[in-house]
mmCIF file of C-alpha atoms and ligand atoms in Angstrom:
data_model
loop_
_atom_site.group_PDB
_atom_site.id
_atom_site.type_symbol
_atom_site.label_atom_id
_atom_site.label_comp_id
_atom_site.label_asym_id
_atom_site.label_seq_id
_atom_site.Cartn_x
_atom_site.Cartn_y
_atom_site.Cartn_z
ATOM 1 C CA UNK A 253 90.716 96.051 50.945
ATOM 2 C CA UNK A 254 91.862 93.186 48.888
ATOM 3 C CA UNK A 255 88.721 91.250 47.685
ATOM 4 C CA UNK A 256 89.181 88.651 45.876
ATOM 5 C CA UNK A 257 92.323 85.148 45.668
ATOM 6 C CA UNK A 258 93.472 83.036 43.345
ATOM 7 C CA UNK A 259 94.609 79.550 44.145
ATOM 8 C CA UNK A 260 97.164 77.663 41.570
ATOM 9 C CA UNK A 261 96.599 73.797 41.167
ATOM 10 C CA UNK A 262 99.196 73.246 39.017
ATOM 11 C CA UNK A 263 98.325 69.314 38.043
ATOM 12 C CA UNK A 264 97.005 67.490 35.694
ATOM 13 C CA UNK A 265 96.485 63.649 34.348
ATOM 14 C CA UNK A 266 97.877 65.212 30.754
ATOM 15 C CA UNK A 267 99.177 68.119 28.304
ATOM 16 C CA UNK A 268 97.781 69.715 26.314
ATOM 17 C CA UNK A 269 99.596 70.857 22.938
ATOM 18 C CA UNK A 270 98.898 74.191 23.497
ATOM 19 C CA UNK A 271 99.352 74.570 26.949
ATOM 20 C CA UNK A 272 102.332 76.632 28.208
ATOM 21 C CA UNK A 273 100.985 77.343 31.873
ATOM 22 C CA UNK A 274 102.354 76.501 35.211
ATOM 23 C CA UNK A 275 102.013 72.640 35.176
ATOM 24 C CA UNK A 276 102.630 69.368 35.604
ATOM 25 C CA UNK A 277 102.099 65.947 35.104
ATOM 26 C CA UNK A 278 100.314 64.932 38.807
ATOM 27 C CA UNK A 279 101.366 60.854 38.860
ATOM 28 C CA UNK A 280 104.669 61.266 40.796
ATOM 29 C CA UNK A 281 104.702 64.440 42.550
ATOM 30 C CA UNK A 282 104.745 65.972 45.993
ATOM 31 C CA UNK A 283 100.446 66.559 46.417
ATOM 32 C CA UNK A 284 99.948 66.714 50.503
ATOM 33 C CA UNK A 285 103.368 68.515 50.418
ATOM 34 C CA UNK A 286 102.248 70.755 47.725
ATOM 35 C CA UNK A 287 99.216 71.257 49.838
ATOM 36 C CA UNK A 288 100.198 71.946 53.463
ATOM 37 C CA UNK A 289 103.148 74.985 51.734
ATOM 38 C CA UNK A 290 99.878 76.108 50.212
ATOM 39 C CA UNK A 291 98.037 76.402 53.201
ATOM 40 C CA UNK A 292 101.545 78.041 54.906
ATOM 41 C CA UNK A 293 101.095 80.404 52.142
ATOM 42 C CA UNK A 294 97.386 81.728 51.962
ATOM 43 C CA UNK A 295 98.221 81.546 57.003
ATOM 44 C CA UNK A 296 101.727 83.904 56.301
ATOM 45 C CA UNK A 297 99.547 85.521 53.304
ATOM 46 C CA UNK A 298 96.483 86.324 55.832
ATOM 47 C CA UNK A 299 99.038 87.262 58.637
ATOM 48 C CA UNK A 300 100.763 89.654 56.687
ATOM 49 C CA UNK A 301 97.973 91.098 54.579
ATOM 50 C CA UNK A 302 94.080 90.999 56.306
ATOM 51 C CA UNK A 303 91.078 91.772 54.469
ATOM 52 C CA UNK A 304 87.943 91.588 56.289
ATOM 53 C CA UNK A 305 85.917 89.746 54.055
ATOM 54 C CA UNK A 306 86.622 88.585 50.112
ATOM 55 C CA UNK A 307 84.090 89.005 46.829
ATOM 56 C CA UNK A 308 85.536 86.295 44.738
ATOM 57 C CA UNK A 309 87.685 83.224 45.406
ATOM 58 C CA UNK A 310 89.236 81.657 42.097
ATOM 59 C CA UNK A 311 90.725 77.764 42.436
ATOM 60 C CA UNK A 312 92.768 77.580 38.931
ATOM 61 C CA UNK A 313 95.432 75.213 37.214
ATOM 62 C CA UNK A 314 96.642 72.856 36.025
ATOM 63 C CA UNK A 315 93.219 70.974 36.343
ATOM 64 C CA UNK A 316 91.757 71.630 40.299
ATOM 65 C CA UNK A 317 89.695 68.822 39.680
ATOM 66 C CA UNK A 318 92.583 66.134 39.290
ATOM 67 C CA UNK A 319 92.917 66.103 43.038
ATOM 68 C CA UNK A 320 91.493 63.046 45.224
ATOM 69 C CA UNK A 321 88.671 63.138 47.500
ATOM 70 C CA UNK A 322 90.759 64.139 50.489
ATOM 71 C CA UNK A 323 93.225 66.347 49.277
ATOM 72 C CA UNK A 324 90.248 68.004 47.651
ATOM 73 C CA UNK A 325 88.875 68.032 51.428
ATOM 74 C CA UNK A 326 92.575 68.743 52.567
ATOM 75 C CA UNK A 327 92.892 72.728 50.709
ATOM 76 C CA UNK A 328 88.883 73.295 50.844
ATOM 77 C CA UNK A 329 89.214 72.935 55.169
ATOM 78 C CA UNK A 330 92.528 75.506 54.579
ATOM 79 C CA UNK A 331 90.381 77.668 52.472
ATOM 80 C CA UNK A 332 87.698 78.171 54.851
ATOM 81 C CA UNK A 333 90.127 77.972 57.732
ATOM 82 C CA UNK A 334 92.445 81.042 56.039
ATOM 83 C CA UNK A 335 90.288 82.909 54.268
ATOM 84 C CA UNK A 336 87.233 84.485 55.879
ATOM 85 C CA UNK A 337 84.185 84.931 53.433
ATOM 86 C CA UNK A 338 79.884 83.964 53.382
ATOM 87 C CA UNK A 339 79.091 80.530 51.410
ATOM 88 C CA UNK A 340 76.304 81.257 48.857
ATOM 89 C CA UNK A 341 77.677 86.419 48.886
ATOM 90 C CA UNK A 342 80.992 84.969 47.413
ATOM 91 C CA UNK A 343 82.092 84.333 43.962
ATOM 92 C CA UNK A 344 83.766 80.831 44.655
ATOM 93 C CA UNK A 345 84.739 79.395 41.220
ATOM 94 C CA UNK A 346 86.810 76.042 40.018
ATOM 95 C CA UNK A 347 88.268 75.080 37.564
ATOM 96 C CA UNK A 348 87.321 71.730 35.393
ATOM 97 C CA UNK A 349 88.568 69.436 32.983
ATOM 98 C CA UNK A 350 84.680 67.412 32.173
ATOM 99 C CA UNK A 351 85.720 64.343 32.496
ATOM 100 C CA UNK A 352 87.738 64.249 35.705
ATOM 101 C CA UNK A 353 83.940 64.760 37.822
ATOM 102 C CA UNK A 354 82.387 62.045 40.358
ATOM 103 C CA UNK A 355 79.295 63.264 41.585
ATOM 104 C CA UNK A 356 80.785 62.496 45.333
ATOM 105 C CA UNK A 357 83.706 65.233 44.236
ATOM 106 C CA UNK A 358 81.179 68.026 42.669
ATOM 107 C CA UNK A 359 79.076 67.377 45.897
ATOM 108 C CA UNK A 360 82.570 67.893 48.326
ATOM 109 C CA UNK A 361 82.326 71.013 46.094
ATOM 110 C CA UNK A 362 78.784 72.373 46.489
ATOM 111 C CA UNK A 363 79.148 71.287 50.572
ATOM 112 C CA UNK A 364 81.895 73.532 50.831
ATOM 113 C CA UNK A 365 81.274 76.868 49.253
ATOM 114 C CA UNK A 366 81.912 76.451 45.659
ATOM 115 C CA UNK A 367 78.745 77.517 42.915
ATOM 116 C CA UNK A 368 80.747 78.698 39.634
ATOM 117 C CA UNK A 369 82.285 76.172 37.666
ATOM 118 C CA UNK A 370 84.646 76.330 35.207
ATOM 119 C CA UNK A 371 84.736 73.374 32.176
ATOM 120 C CA UNK A 372 88.318 73.463 29.986
ATOM 121 C CA UNK A 373 85.441 72.592 26.663
ATOM 122 C CA UNK A 374 87.365 73.560 23.991
ATOM 123 C CA UNK A 375 85.599 71.783 21.298
ATOM 124 C CA UNK A 376 83.061 70.287 20.204
ATOM 125 C CA UNK A 377 84.739 68.480 17.567
ATOM 126 C CA UNK A 378 85.661 65.330 19.472
ATOM 127 C CA UNK A 379 88.522 65.424 15.750
ATOM 128 C CA UNK A 380 90.358 68.110 16.966
ATOM 129 C CA UNK A 381 90.020 67.402 20.816
ATOM 130 C CA UNK A 382 92.429 64.650 20.229
ATOM 131 C CA UNK A 383 95.127 67.453 17.585
ATOM 132 C CA UNK A 384 95.552 69.858 20.725
ATOM 133 C CA UNK A 385 96.270 66.878 23.653
ATOM 134 C CA UNK A 386 92.911 66.741 24.776
ATOM 135 C CA UNK A 387 91.008 63.436 26.697
ATOM 136 C CA UNK A 388 87.571 63.988 26.919
ATOM 137 C CA UNK A 389 85.196 64.005 23.812
ATOM 138 C CA UNK A 390 81.514 65.558 22.647
ATOM 139 C CA UNK A 391 79.871 63.496 25.155
ATOM 140 C CA UNK A 392 81.470 64.235 27.797
ATOM 141 C CA UNK A 393 80.888 67.706 28.825
ATOM 142 C CA UNK A 394 76.964 66.844 27.861
ATOM 143 C CA UNK A 395 77.826 63.879 30.942
ATOM 144 C CA UNK A 396 79.705 66.326 33.514
ATOM 145 C CA UNK A 397 77.506 69.380 32.504
ATOM 146 C CA UNK A 398 74.169 67.364 33.694
ATOM 147 C CA UNK A 399 75.752 65.536 36.752
ATOM 148 C CA UNK A 400 76.676 69.401 38.036
ATOM 149 C CA UNK A 401 73.302 70.580 37.746
ATOM 150 C CA UNK A 402 71.786 67.740 39.322
ATOM 151 C CA UNK A 403 74.256 68.504 41.764
ATOM 152 C CA UNK A 404 72.488 71.465 41.423
ATOM 153 C CA UNK A 405 75.214 74.943 40.096
ATOM 154 C CA UNK A 406 73.581 77.157 38.959
ATOM 155 C CA UNK A 407 76.607 79.010 37.494
ATOM 156 C CA UNK A 408 78.579 77.010 34.896
ATOM 157 C CA UNK A 409 81.396 78.556 32.132
ATOM 158 C CA UNK A 410 82.748 76.780 29.245
ATOM 159 C CA UNK A 411 85.783 77.839 27.312
ATOM 160 C CA UNK A 412 85.689 77.294 23.756
ATOM 161 C CA UNK A 413 89.211 77.536 21.419
ATOM 162 C CA UNK A 414 89.377 79.072 17.734
ATOM 163 C CA UNK A 415 92.088 79.209 14.936
ATOM 164 C CA UNK A 416 93.150 75.814 16.130
ATOM 165 C CA UNK A 417 94.338 73.284 13.468
ATOM 166 C CA UNK A 418 92.642 72.582 10.838
ATOM 167 C CA UNK A 419 90.064 74.211 11.834
ATOM 168 C CA UNK A 420 86.983 75.676 9.800
ATOM 169 C CA UNK A 421 84.699 78.415 10.392
ATOM 170 C CA UNK A 422 81.809 75.329 9.274
ATOM 171 C CA UNK A 423 83.143 73.582 13.030
ATOM 172 C CA UNK A 424 83.638 77.195 14.826
ATOM 173 C CA UNK A 425 79.830 77.639 14.178
ATOM 174 C CA UNK A 426 79.163 73.664 14.928
ATOM 175 C CA UNK A 427 80.947 73.521 18.314
ATOM 176 C CA UNK A 428 79.457 77.941 19.164
ATOM 177 C CA UNK A 429 75.766 75.980 18.699
ATOM 178 C CA UNK A 430 76.599 72.877 20.976
ATOM 179 C CA UNK A 431 77.278 75.592 23.220
ATOM 180 C CA UNK A 432 74.881 77.357 23.281
ATOM 181 C CA UNK A 433 72.545 73.871 23.258
ATOM 182 C CA UNK A 434 73.905 73.787 27.393
ATOM 183 C CA UNK A 435 71.721 76.039 28.335
ATOM 184 C CA UNK A 436 74.946 77.179 30.874
ATOM 185 C CA UNK A 437 75.597 81.016 31.817
ATOM 186 C CA UNK A 438 78.882 81.709 30.371
ATOM 187 C CA UNK A 439 81.046 80.818 27.763
ATOM 188 C CA UNK A 440 85.233 82.080 26.895
ATOM 189 C CA UNK A 441 86.130 82.445 23.663
ATOM 190 C CA UNK A 442 90.533 82.643 23.159
ATOM 191 C CA UNK A 443 92.105 82.299 19.990
ATOM 192 C CA UNK A 444 94.815 80.160 20.078
ATOM 193 C CA UNK A 445 98.060 81.394 21.035
ATOM 194 C CA UNK A 446 101.228 78.945 19.649
ATOM 195 C CA UNK A 447 103.464 80.133 23.451
ATOM 196 C CA UNK A 448 107.437 79.273 22.984
ATOM 197 C CA UNK A 449 107.397 75.284 25.232
ATOM 198 C CA UNK A 450 104.516 73.729 23.724
ATOM 199 C CA UNK A 451 103.943 70.816 21.063
ATOM 200 C CA UNK A 452 102.298 73.180 18.968
ATOM 201 C CA UNK A 453 105.771 75.950 18.668
ATOM 202 C CA UNK A 454 108.346 72.500 18.195
ATOM 203 C CA UNK A 455 105.395 71.757 15.566
ATOM 204 C CA UNK A 456 105.388 74.926 13.627
ATOM 205 C CA UNK A 457 108.849 75.468 13.666
ATOM 206 C CA UNK A 458 109.131 72.446 11.822
ATOM 207 C CA UNK A 459 106.193 73.849 9.802
ATOM 208 C CA UNK A 460 103.934 70.816 10.245
ATOM 209 C CA UNK A 461 101.627 73.250 12.528
ATOM 210 C CA UNK A 462 98.494 74.011 9.624
ATOM 211 C CA UNK A 463 97.180 76.927 11.152
ATOM 212 C CA UNK A 464 93.888 78.750 9.719
ATOM 213 C CA UNK A 465 94.939 81.892 7.908
ATOM 214 C CA UNK A 466 94.786 85.761 9.956
ATOM 215 C CA UNK A 467 91.299 86.657 8.227
ATOM 216 C CA UNK A 468 89.938 83.676 8.981
ATOM 217 C CA UNK A 469 90.206 83.342 12.819
ATOM 218 C CA UNK A 470 89.311 87.422 12.189
ATOM 219 C CA UNK A 471 85.981 85.772 11.331
ATOM 220 C CA UNK A 472 85.409 83.172 13.480
ATOM 221 C CA UNK A 473 85.699 86.223 16.402
ATOM 222 C CA UNK A 474 83.002 87.564 14.416
ATOM 223 C CA UNK A 475 81.125 84.802 14.778
ATOM 224 C CA UNK A 476 81.520 84.422 17.840
ATOM 225 C CA UNK A 477 80.520 87.782 18.335
ATOM 226 C CA UNK A 478 77.202 87.721 16.485
ATOM 227 C CA UNK A 479 76.274 84.421 17.501
ATOM 228 C CA UNK A 480 76.831 84.794 21.175
ATOM 229 C CA UNK A 481 74.838 88.043 20.804
ATOM 230 C CA UNK A 482 72.002 86.197 19.312
ATOM 231 C CA UNK A 483 71.599 83.564 21.638
ATOM 232 C CA UNK A 484 70.908 86.283 24.537
ATOM 233 C CA UNK A 485 75.155 86.200 26.280
ATOM 234 C CA UNK A 486 76.559 89.380 25.842
ATOM 235 C CA UNK A 487 80.238 90.855 25.634
ATOM 236 C CA UNK A 488 81.328 92.224 28.255
ATOM 237 C CA UNK A 489 85.763 91.806 27.419
ATOM 238 C CA UNK A 490 87.532 90.937 24.586
ATOM 239 C CA UNK A 491 87.347 86.620 25.112
ATOM 240 C CA UNK A 492 84.045 87.051 27.575
ATOM 241 C CA UNK A 493 80.498 86.438 27.165
ATOM 242 C CA UNK A 494 77.793 86.644 29.759
ATOM 243 C CA UNK A 495 74.050 85.929 30.410
ATOM 244 C CA UNK A 496 73.585 88.827 32.236
ATOM 245 C CA UNK A 497 74.038 88.604 35.985
ATOM 246 C CA UNK A 498 77.066 86.297 35.304
ATOM 247 C CA UNK A 499 79.917 88.065 33.898
ATOM 248 C CA UNK A 500 82.806 86.595 36.744
ATOM 249 C CA UNK A 501 83.584 88.850 39.402
ATOM 250 C CA UNK A 502 87.267 87.198 39.611
ATOM 251 C CA UNK A 503 87.919 88.024 35.765
ATOM 252 C CA UNK A 504 86.802 91.823 36.325
ATOM 253 C CA UNK A 505 89.057 92.220 39.475
ATOM 254 C CA UNK A 506 92.217 91.729 36.925
ATOM 255 C CA UNK A 507 90.381 94.235 34.418
ATOM 256 C CA UNK A 508 89.386 97.025 36.888
ATOM 257 C CA UNK A 509 92.861 96.765 38.047
ATOM 258 C CA UNK A 510 92.241 95.995 41.469
ATOM 259 C CA UNK A 511 94.293 94.114 43.650
ATOM 260 C CA UNK A 512 93.645 90.155 44.454
ATOM 261 C CA UNK A 513 96.057 87.111 46.610
ATOM 262 C CA UNK A 514 97.523 84.586 44.605
ATOM 263 C CA UNK A 515 98.195 81.200 46.810
ATOM 264 C CA UNK A 516 100.414 78.582 44.986
ATOM 265 C CA UNK A 517 103.010 78.031 42.488
ATOM 266 C CA UNK A 518 103.829 80.096 39.893
ATOM 267 C CA UNK A 519 100.237 82.847 40.965
ATOM 268 C CA UNK A 520 100.329 86.121 40.417
ATOM 269 C CA UNK A 521 99.088 88.900 43.184
ATOM 270 C CA UNK A 522 98.974 92.374 43.365
ATOM 271 C CA UNK A 523 99.145 93.205 47.421
ATOM 272 C CA UNK A 524 99.480 96.641 48.802
ATOM 273 C CA UNK A 525 100.764 98.520 44.651
ATOM 274 C CA UNK A 526 103.357 95.438 44.853
ATOM 275 C CA UNK A 527 102.480 92.695 41.807
ATOM 276 C CA UNK A 528 104.701 89.734 43.023
ATOM 277 C CA UNK A 529 105.625 86.706 40.777
ATOM 278 C CA UNK A 530 105.796 83.339 42.708
ATOM 279 C CA UNK A 531 108.160 80.389 42.296
ATOM 280 C CA UNK A 532 106.609 78.205 39.378
ATOM 281 C CA UNK A 533 108.416 74.982 39.963
ATOM 282 C CA UNK A 534 107.041 72.407 42.928
ATOM 283 C CA UNK A 535 110.045 72.142 44.946
ATOM 284 C CA UNK A 536 111.965 75.417 44.338
ATOM 285 C CA UNK A 537 107.384 77.319 45.601
ATOM 286 C CA UNK A 538 107.743 74.927 48.629
ATOM 287 C CA UNK A 539 111.662 75.646 50.044
ATOM 288 C CA UNK A 540 110.407 79.128 49.399
ATOM 289 C CA UNK A 541 107.935 79.025 51.744
ATOM 290 C CA UNK A 542 110.192 77.030 54.200
ATOM 291 C CA UNK A 543 112.609 79.371 54.192
ATOM 292 C CA UNK A 544 110.965 83.122 53.370
ATOM 293 C CA UNK A 545 107.336 82.653 54.327
ATOM 294 C CA UNK A 546 106.929 83.795 50.378
ATOM 295 C CA UNK A 547 107.086 82.214 47.605
ATOM 296 C CA UNK A 548 107.978 85.346 45.665
ATOM 297 C CA UNK A 549 110.435 84.868 42.935
ATOM 298 C CA UNK A 550 109.444 88.650 41.395
ATOM 299 C CA UNK A 551 108.293 91.615 43.271
ATOM 300 C CA UNK A 552 107.686 95.848 41.892
ATOM 301 C CA UNK A 553 106.210 98.358 43.364
ATOM 302 C CA UNK A 554 103.917 100.426 40.432
ATOM 303 C CA UNK A 555 105.075 103.488 39.732
ATOM 304 C CA UNK A 556 101.416 105.985 39.208
ATOM 305 C CA UNK A 557 102.770 105.933 35.771
ATOM 306 C CA UNK A 558 102.347 101.981 35.851
ATOM 307 C CA UNK A 559 99.492 101.658 38.022
ATOM 308 C CA UNK A 560 97.419 104.985 34.968
ATOM 309 C CA UNK A 561 98.289 102.778 32.204
ATOM 310 C CA UNK A 562 97.654 99.307 33.515
ATOM 311 C CA UNK A 563 93.850 101.291 34.025
ATOM 312 C CA UNK A 564 94.075 101.931 30.832
ATOM 313 C CA UNK A 565 94.967 98.263 28.753
ATOM 314 C CA UNK A 566 93.556 96.413 31.726
ATOM 315 C CA UNK A 567 90.106 98.607 31.030
ATOM 316 C CA UNK A 568 89.412 98.626 27.859
ATOM 317 C CA UNK A 569 89.856 95.131 27.456
ATOM 318 C CA UNK A 570 86.086 95.253 28.835
ATOM 319 C CA UNK A 571 83.177 96.036 26.156
ATOM 320 C CA UNK A 572 81.960 99.469 28.626
ATOM 321 C CA UNK A 573 85.419 100.257 28.710
ATOM 322 C CA UNK A 574 87.387 102.905 31.102
ATOM 323 C CA UNK A 575 85.141 105.622 33.113
ATOM 324 C CA UNK A 576 86.326 108.485 33.094
ATOM 325 C CA UNK A 577 85.446 109.399 36.345
ATOM 326 C CA UNK A 578 86.287 106.346 38.363
ATOM 327 C CA UNK A 579 90.159 107.064 36.926
ATOM 328 C CA UNK A 580 89.574 110.667 38.451
ATOM 329 C CA UNK A 581 88.659 109.243 41.258
ATOM 330 C CA UNK A 582 92.052 106.469 41.468
ATOM 331 C CA UNK A 583 94.493 108.926 40.211
ATOM 332 C CA UNK A 584 92.690 112.548 40.629
ATOM 333 C CA UNK A 585 93.736 113.026 36.785
ATOM 334 C CA UNK A 586 91.704 112.967 34.476
ATOM 335 C CA UNK A 587 92.125 110.577 31.882
ATOM 336 C CA UNK A 588 92.578 112.949 29.270
ATOM 337 C CA UNK A 589 94.628 115.371 30.821
ATOM 338 C CA UNK A 590 96.920 112.206 31.067
ATOM 339 C CA UNK A 591 96.730 110.143 27.776
ATOM 340 C CA UNK A 592 94.810 112.657 25.460
ATOM 341 C CA UNK A 593 97.388 111.686 23.219
ATOM 342 C CA UNK A 594 96.614 107.923 21.907
ATOM 343 C CA UNK A 595 93.089 108.761 22.416
ATOM 344 C CA UNK A 596 93.248 110.992 19.883
ATOM 345 C CA UNK A 597 94.575 109.222 16.988
ATOM 346 C CA UNK A 598 93.372 105.748 18.277
ATOM 347 C CA UNK A 599 89.981 107.502 18.379
ATOM 348 C CA UNK A 600 91.093 108.967 14.571
ATOM 349 C CA UNK A 601 92.548 105.637 13.003
ATOM 350 C CA UNK A 602 88.754 103.827 14.256
ATOM 351 C CA UNK A 603 89.725 101.975 17.269
ATOM 352 C CA UNK A 604 88.176 103.537 20.361
ATOM 353 C CA UNK A 605 85.704 105.683 20.605
ATOM 354 C CA UNK A 606 84.243 107.683 24.177
ATOM 355 C CA UNK A 607 80.877 107.699 25.250
ATOM 356 C CA UNK A 608 79.988 110.382 27.938
ATOM 357 C CA UNK A 609 81.133 108.226 30.528
ATOM 358 C CA UNK A 610 83.585 106.250 29.478
ATOM 359 C CA UNK A 611 86.918 105.412 27.065
ATOM 360 C CA UNK A 612 86.313 102.076 25.098
ATOM 361 C CA UNK A 613 86.992 100.183 21.499
ATOM 362 C CA UNK A 614 85.351 99.580 18.638
ATOM 363 C CA UNK A 615 83.858 96.884 17.022
ATOM 364 C CA UNK A 616 86.897 96.540 15.089
ATOM 365 C CA UNK A 617 89.079 98.148 17.977
ATOM 366 C CA UNK A 618 88.289 94.937 19.362
ATOM 367 C CA UNK A 619 89.880 92.466 16.308
ATOM 368 C CA UNK A 620 93.339 95.092 17.221
ATOM 369 C CA UNK A 621 92.795 95.366 20.881
ATOM 370 C CA UNK A 622 96.167 94.331 20.913
ATOM 371 C CA UNK A 623 97.885 97.212 18.747
ATOM 372 C CA UNK A 624 95.702 100.070 21.174
ATOM 373 C CA UNK A 625 97.377 99.028 23.886
ATOM 374 C CA UNK A 626 100.468 99.501 23.359
ATOM 375 C CA UNK A 627 99.309 102.926 22.314
ATOM 376 C CA UNK A 628 98.767 103.647 26.177
ATOM 377 C CA UNK A 629 102.539 101.872 27.347
ATOM 378 C CA UNK A 630 105.542 104.313 28.125
ATOM 379 C CA UNK A 631 104.521 107.677 27.386
ATOM 380 C CA UNK A 632 103.763 109.524 30.519
HETATM 381 S S1 LIG B 14 95.605 73.632 29.002
HETATM 382 FE FE1 LIG B 14 94.625 73.268 31.704
HETATM 383 S S2 LIG B 14 93.874 70.174 31.233
HETATM 384 FE FE2 LIG B 14 95.255 70.976 29.465
HETATM 385 S S3 LIG B 14 97.790 70.794 29.969
HETATM 386 FE FE3 LIG B 14 97.391 72.644 30.354
HETATM 387 S S4 LIG B 14 96.763 73.266 31.986
HETATM 388 FE FE4 LIG B 14 96.729 70.531 31.614
#
């Protein structure tokens, strides 16, 4: 039974220089038409693949909070109409930008059952915020989080980035300190990856993007791990840290290799053993919903081998690693039968280790995660 659903709202009021997500400028877009198409996708999805009770809902983007009050109301009503969940029992997350939330919007979200907010903060250095194309400043973050707390939100997460152009370790330390002073429950910290079709990619090609060295970036990661632990945030995934009990249940769905619905343009889903990708451009998405009920442009039914590989490279992202017992229960084979060779090789390199119950990354393995994940692909 599927317990998680992701909704994609692809609108932004500005475009950040590093962003390769599926998003468009909010102004001039057929937003109402898009929300109606999403409602149809919700309906068709629930009719074809029903579930009894959800455990997590996640609205991401884009910037979901860029929607106007009326649009937000329509969207939240659609969710309530088609997805079965009990307010208060689920984790219901909304992504937000720090300078795009009013008290009214926050109240509307709270009344609709949203109980977790995830803010795209990235850094508390105003100059760096400008460099990466964000329109908020440090003050906006502090004010908005205070406002969210006043409205009654008690589960707040922020995203940070390191390895930004010109960023120093000292600046990143300062950002971490400011993050801790917010007294929030969850922090994600990702390194900048320069993706094709972004402003940063074009600058890099012209030799105009000055990034910290790999060593400096690794130092920032080490610093994040150290400081988070000192401040009571447990690292439960390569880039994610939480106060006990506040781990993102939604993201754990992905890392536990469980199935989930994905609604909206460019959304991915994993349903009945098949991974689907929805059309990204809005017009194509709306058109496909009208014509075929489902906006899939790619569908792939996983083989048993692929499922086992995914169990490893997704599960190894978690600090606890991959459970040997769960692997055996899911696939009726022992993890060691299937992956004896990569486990031995990566352990020898000091990147993996085994406990009685799990196989997991070592501290050094966390720095070289992608190398370890590669070792589990295409070998069965
Ligand atoms: S990073 Fe977020 S706010 Fe910035 S353009 Fe991408 S989706 Fe929009």
